[in-house]
GROMACS .gro file of N, CA and C in nm:
model
  261
    1MET      N    1  -3.952   0.950   0.297
    1MET     CA    2  -3.931   0.806   0.303
    1MET      C    3  -3.792   0.779   0.358
    2LYS      N    4  -3.782   0.678   0.442
    2LYS     CA    5  -3.652   0.639   0.495
    2LYS      C    6  -3.566   0.584   0.383
    3GLN      N    7  -3.436   0.596   0.400
    3GLN     CA    8  -3.343   0.552   0.296
    3GLN      C    9  -3.237   0.459   0.354
    4LEU      N   10  -3.200   0.360   0.277
    4LEU     CA   11  -3.097   0.264   0.316
    4LEU      C   12  -2.984   0.269   0.215
    5ASP      N   13  -2.863   0.290   0.262
    5ASP     CA   14  -2.746   0.281   0.175
    5ASP      C   15  -2.706   0.134   0.168
    6PHE      N   16  -2.707   0.079   0.050
    6PHE     CA   17  -2.675  -0.063   0.030
    6PHE      C   18  -2.541  -0.074  -0.041
    7PHE      N   19  -2.437  -0.106   0.034
    7PHE     CA   20  -2.303  -0.123  -0.020
    7PHE      C   21  -2.287  -0.268  -0.063
    8TYR      N   22  -2.241  -0.288  -0.185
    8TYR     CA   23  -2.224  -0.424  -0.235
    8TYR      C   24  -2.112  -0.428  -0.339
    9PHE      N   25  -2.054  -0.545  -0.353
    9PHE     CA   26  -1.952  -0.569  -0.455
    9PHE      C   27  -2.017  -0.655  -0.562
   10PHE      N   28  -2.023  -0.605  -0.684
   10PHE     CA   29  -2.097  -0.674  -0.789
   10PHE      C   30  -2.037  -0.808  -0.828
   11GLY      N   31  -1.916  -0.838  -0.787
   11GLY     CA   32  -1.855  -0.966  -0.820
   11GLY      C   33  -1.869  -1.071  -0.711
   12SER      N   34  -1.946  -1.043  -0.608
   12SER     CA   35  -1.957  -1.135  -0.495
   12SER      C   36  -2.082  -1.222  -0.505
   13GLY      N   37  -2.063  -1.351  -0.485
   13GLY     CA   38  -2.178  -1.441  -0.480
   13GLY      C   39  -2.271  -1.407  -0.365
   14TYR      N   40  -2.213  -1.362  -0.255
   14TYR     CA   41  -2.295  -1.326  -0.140
   14TYR      C   42  -2.373  -1.197  -0.168
   15SER      N   43  -2.314  -1.103  -0.239
   15SER     CA   44  -2.388  -0.983  -0.277
   15SER      C   45  -2.505  -1.019  -0.367
   16TYR      N   46  -2.485  -1.116  -0.454
   16TYR     CA   47  -2.592  -1.162  -0.542
   16TYR      C   48  -2.717  -1.198  -0.462
   17LEU      N   49  -2.698  -1.271  -0.352
   17LEU     CA   50  -2.812  -1.311  -0.271
   17LEU      C   51  -2.886  -1.190  -0.214
   18SER      N   52  -2.813  -1.088  -0.173
   18SER     CA   53  -2.875  -0.967  -0.119
   18SER      C   54  -2.940  -0.885  -0.230
   19VAL      N   55  -2.871  -0.871  -0.340
   19VAL     CA   56  -2.923  -0.793  -0.453
   19VAL      C   57  -3.055  -0.851  -0.502
   20MET      N   58  -3.066  -0.981  -0.504
   20MET     CA   59  -3.187  -1.046  -0.554
   20MET      C   60  -3.306  -1.030  -0.458
   21ARG      N   61  -3.281  -0.993  -0.333
   21ARG     CA   62  -3.388  -0.985  -0.235
   21ARG      C   63  -3.418  -0.844  -0.184
   22ILE      N   64  -3.326  -0.751  -0.203
   22ILE     CA   65  -3.338  -0.622  -0.134
   22ILE      C   66  -3.455  -0.537  -0.184
   23ALA      N   67  -3.485  -0.539  -0.310
   23ALA     CA   68  -3.593  -0.453  -0.362
   23ALA      C   69  -3.727  -0.489  -0.298
   24ASP      N   70  -3.760  -0.617  -0.293
   24ASP     CA   71  -3.887  -0.658  -0.233
   24ASP      C   72  -3.890  -0.627  -0.084
   25MET      N   73  -3.780  -0.653  -0.016
   25MET     CA   74  -3.776  -0.627   0.128
   25MET      C   75  -3.787  -0.477   0.158
   26ALA      N   76  -3.721  -0.396   0.078
   26ALA     CA   77  -3.728  -0.250   0.097
   26ALA      C   78  -3.869  -0.199   0.071
   27LYS      N   79  -3.931  -0.251  -0.031
   27LYS     CA   80  -4.069  -0.211  -0.064
   27LYS      C   81  -4.163  -0.245   0.052
   28GLN      N   82  -4.149  -0.364   0.106
   28GLN     CA   83  -4.233  -0.406   0.219
   28GLN      C   84  -4.211  -0.317   0.341
   29ALA      N   85  -4.089  -0.272   0.360
   29ALA     CA   86  -4.055  -0.190   0.477
   29ALA      C   87  -4.076  -0.041   0.453
   30GLY      N   88  -4.108  -0.003   0.329
   30GLY     CA   89  -4.126   0.138   0.297
   30GLY      C   90  -3.996   0.216   0.302
   31VAL      N   91  -3.889   0.152   0.254
   31VAL     CA   92  -3.756   0.212   0.256
   31VAL      C   93  -3.703   0.224   0.114
   32ALA      N   94  -3.645   0.337   0.081
   32ALA     CA   95  -3.580   0.356  -0.048
   32ALA      C   96  -3.437   0.304  -0.039
   33VAL      N   97  -3.391   0.237  -0.142
   33VAL     CA   98  -3.256   0.183  -0.144
   33VAL      C   99  -3.167   0.271  -0.230
   34ARG      N  100  -3.055   0.312  -0.174
   34ARG     CA  101  -2.953   0.384  -0.251
   34ARG      C  102  -2.840   0.284  -0.275
   35TRP      N  103  -2.826   0.243  -0.400
   35TRP     CA  104  -2.727   0.142  -0.439
   35TRP      C  105  -2.588   0.203  -0.435
   36ARG      N  106  -2.497   0.137  -0.361
   36ARG     CA  107  -2.363   0.188  -0.341
   36ARG      C  108  -2.259   0.081  -0.374
   37PRO      N  109  -2.236   0.056  -0.501
   37PRO     CA  110  -2.135  -0.045  -0.537
   37PRO      C  111  -1.995   0.002  -0.498
   38PHE      N  112  -1.911  -0.093  -0.462
   38PHE     CA  113  -1.771  -0.061  -0.433
   38PHE      C  114  -1.685  -0.179  -0.476
   39ASN      N  115  -1.557  -0.154  -0.487
   39ASN     CA  116  -1.464  -0.257  -0.532
   39ASN      C  117  -1.389  -0.314  -0.413
   40VAL      N  118  -1.430  -0.431  -0.368
   40VAL     CA  119  -1.368  -0.494  -0.253
   40VAL      C  120  -1.229  -0.549  -0.286
   41ARG      N  121  -1.200  -0.565  -0.413
   41ARG     CA  122  -1.068  -0.618  -0.451
   41ARG      C  123  -0.955  -0.527  -0.403
   42THR      N  124  -0.980  -0.397  -0.400
   42THR     CA  125  -0.879  -0.304  -0.350
   42THR      C  126  -0.850  -0.332  -0.203
   43VAL      N  127  -0.953  -0.350  -0.124
   43VAL     CA  128  -0.936  -0.380   0.018
   43VAL      C  129  -0.866  -0.515   0.035
   44MET      N  130  -0.905  -0.613  -0.043
   44MET     CA  131  -0.843  -0.745  -0.034
   44MET      C  132  -0.695  -0.739  -0.070
   45ALA      N  133  -0.662  -0.664  -0.173
   45ALA     CA  134  -0.523  -0.652  -0.215
   45ALA      C  135  -0.440  -0.583  -0.106
   46GLU      N  136  -0.497  -0.480  -0.045
   46GLU     CA  137  -0.426  -0.409   0.062
   46GLU      C  138  -0.397  -0.500   0.181
   47ASN      N  139  -0.481  -0.603   0.200
   47ASN     CA  140  -0.466  -0.694   0.313
   47ASN      C  141  -0.411  -0.830   0.272
   48ASN      N  142  -0.361  -0.837   0.148
   48ASN     CA  143  -0.300  -0.960   0.096
   48ASN      C  144  -0.394  -1.080   0.104
   49ILE      N  145  -0.520  -1.059   0.063
   49ILE     CA  146  -0.620  -1.165   0.060
   49ILE      C  147  -0.650  -1.195  -0.086
   50ALA      N  148  -0.631  -1.318  -0.127
   50ALA     CA  149  -0.655  -1.357  -0.265
   50ALA      C  150  -0.742  -1.483  -0.267
   51LEU      N  151  -0.871  -1.465  -0.256
   51LEU     CA  152  -0.963  -1.578  -0.250
   51LEU      C  153  -0.953  -1.668  -0.373
   52ARG      N  154  -0.938  -1.608  -0.489
   52ARG     CA  155  -0.936  -1.686  -0.614
   52ARG      C  156  -0.825  -1.791  -0.618
   53THR      N  157  -0.719  -1.769  -0.545
   53THR     CA  158  -0.607  -1.863  -0.548
   53THR      C  159  -0.622  -1.973  -0.443
   54GLN      N  160  -0.729  -1.968  -0.366
   54GLN     CA  161  -0.752  -2.066  -0.260
   54GLN      C  162  -0.871  -2.154  -0.299
   55ALA      N  163  -0.841  -2.261  -0.373
   55ALA     CA  164  -0.945  -2.345  -0.433
   55ALA      C  165  -1.046  -2.398  -0.332
   56ALA      N  166  -1.000  -2.439  -0.216
   56ALA     CA  167  -1.092  -2.494  -0.116
   56ALA      C  168  -1.192  -2.388  -0.069
   57LYS      N  169  -1.145  -2.265  -0.050
   57LYS     CA  170  -1.235  -2.158  -0.006
   57LYS      C  171  -1.335  -2.122  -0.115
   58VAL      N  172  -1.289  -2.119  -0.239
   58VAL     CA  173  -1.378  -2.088  -0.350
   58VAL      C  174  -1.485  -2.196  -0.363
   59LYS      N  175  -1.445  -2.321  -0.354
   59LYS     CA  176  -1.541  -2.432  -0.362
   59LYS      C  177  -1.645  -2.421  -0.250
   60TYR      N  178  -1.599  -2.394  -0.129
   60TYR     CA  179  -1.691  -2.379  -0.016
   60TYR      C  180  -1.784  -2.261  -0.038
   61MET      N  181  -1.731  -2.148  -0.085
   61MET     CA  182  -1.814  -2.030  -0.106
   61MET      C  183  -1.928  -2.060  -0.202
   62TRP      N  184  -1.898  -2.126  -0.315
   62TRP     CA  185  -2.003  -2.156  -0.412
   62TRP      C  186  -2.106  -2.253  -0.355
   63ARG      N  187  -2.061  -2.350  -0.277
   63ARG     CA  188  -2.158  -2.443  -0.215
   63ARG      C  189  -2.244  -2.368  -0.115
   64ASP      N  190  -2.185  -2.276  -0.040
   64ASP     CA  191  -2.260  -2.196   0.056
   64ASP      C  192  -2.362  -2.107  -0.014
   65VAL      N  193  -2.321  -2.044  -0.124
   65VAL     CA  194  -2.413  -1.960  -0.200
   65VAL      C  195  -2.529  -2.045  -0.254
   66GLU      N  196  -2.499  -2.162  -0.306
   66GLU     CA  197  -2.605  -2.251  -0.356
   66GLU      C  198  -2.704  -2.286  -0.245
   67ARG      N  199  -2.652  -2.320  -0.129
   67ARG     CA  200  -2.737  -2.358  -0.015
   67ARG      C  201  -2.824  -2.239   0.029
   68ARG      N  202  -2.764  -2.123   0.040
   68ARG     CA  203  -2.840  -2.005   0.083
   68ARG      C  204  -2.941  -1.962  -0.023
   69ALA      N  205  -2.905  -1.972  -0.149
   69ALA     CA  206  -2.999  -1.938  -0.256
   69ALA      C  207  -3.121  -2.030  -0.248
   70ALA      N  208  -3.099  -2.157  -0.228
   70ALA     CA  209  -3.210  -2.252  -0.217
   70ALA      C  210  -3.302  -2.215  -0.099
   71MET      N  211  -3.244  -2.170   0.012
   71MET     CA  212  -3.325  -2.129   0.127
   71MET      C  213  -3.420  -2.015   0.093
   72HIS      N  214  -3.378  -1.929   0.000
   72HIS     CA  215  -3.457  -1.812  -0.036
   72HIS      C  216  -3.532  -1.830  -0.168
   73GLY      N  217  -3.526  -1.950  -0.224
   73GLY     CA  218  -3.597  -1.975  -0.350
   73GLY      C  219  -3.537  -1.904  -0.470
   74LEU      N  220  -3.407  -1.882  -0.466
   74LEU     CA  221  -3.338  -1.812  -0.576
   74LEU      C  222  -3.255  -1.911  -0.656
   75PRO      N  223  -3.237  -1.885  -0.785
   75PRO     CA  224  -3.146  -1.970  -0.861
   75PRO      C  225  -3.002  -1.941  -0.818
   76ALA      N  226  -2.921  -2.044  -0.813
   76ALA     CA  227  -2.780  -2.026  -0.777
   76ALA      C  228  -2.700  -2.022  -0.906
   77LEU      N  229  -2.671  -1.902  -0.951
   77LEU     CA  230  -2.600  -1.885  -1.078
   77LEU      C  231  -2.456  -1.844  -1.053
   78ARG      N  232  -2.368  -1.910  -1.124
   78ARG     CA  233  -2.226  -1.872  -1.118
   78ARG      C  234  -2.197  -1.779  -1.235
   79PRO      N  235  -2.092  -1.699  -1.225
   79PRO     CA  236  -2.057  -1.611  -1.338
   79PRO      C  237  -2.041  -1.692  -1.466
   80GLY      N  238  -2.090  -1.635  -1.575
   80GLY     CA  239  -2.080  -1.703  -1.703
   80GLY      C  240  -2.196  -1.796  -1.732
   81THR      N  241  -2.296  -1.801  -1.643
   81THR     CA  242  -2.415  -1.882  -1.668
   81THR      C  243  -2.535  -1.791  -1.673
   82ASP      N  244  -2.642  -1.841  -1.727
   82ASP     CA  245  -2.767  -1.767  -1.720
   82ASP      C  246  -2.882  -1.866  -1.701
   83LEU      N  247  -3.000  -1.814  -1.682
   83LEU     CA  248  -3.114  -1.901  -1.653
   83LEU      C  249  -3.143  -1.997  -1.767
   84ALA      N  250  -3.118  -1.958  -1.891
   84ALA     CA  251  -3.145  -2.045  -2.005
   84ALA      C  252  -3.059  -2.170  -2.001
   85ASP      N  253  -2.938  -2.160  -1.942
   85ASP     CA  254  -2.848  -2.274  -1.934
   85ASP      C  255  -2.893  -2.378  -1.832
   86ARG      N  256  -2.988  -2.342  -1.746
   86ARG     CA  257  -3.025  -2.428  -1.635
   86ARG      C  258  -3.153  -2.508  -1.659
   87SER      N  259  -3.209  -2.502  -1.778
   87SER     CA  260  -3.333  -2.575  -1.804
   87SER      C  261  -3.309  -2.718  -1.839
   0.00000   0.00000   0.00000
């Protein structure tokens, strides 16, 4: 079976969108997924990028994640929330 290395950062809203869809897509394609988490904060720190301190970018990111989640029929959950909180 073909294999796909899936690199993702578990703290990313954008990774959430991929994580929620990859298993079904891989199954349909007949591909095994090898989960490869990594810490992007190290790379960001090395390049002096601090998204959390940039309120406008964070606000935009969450709105973008919400919009993309809706396109794929996924719930748009922020850290610290769960599905029970959204009923």
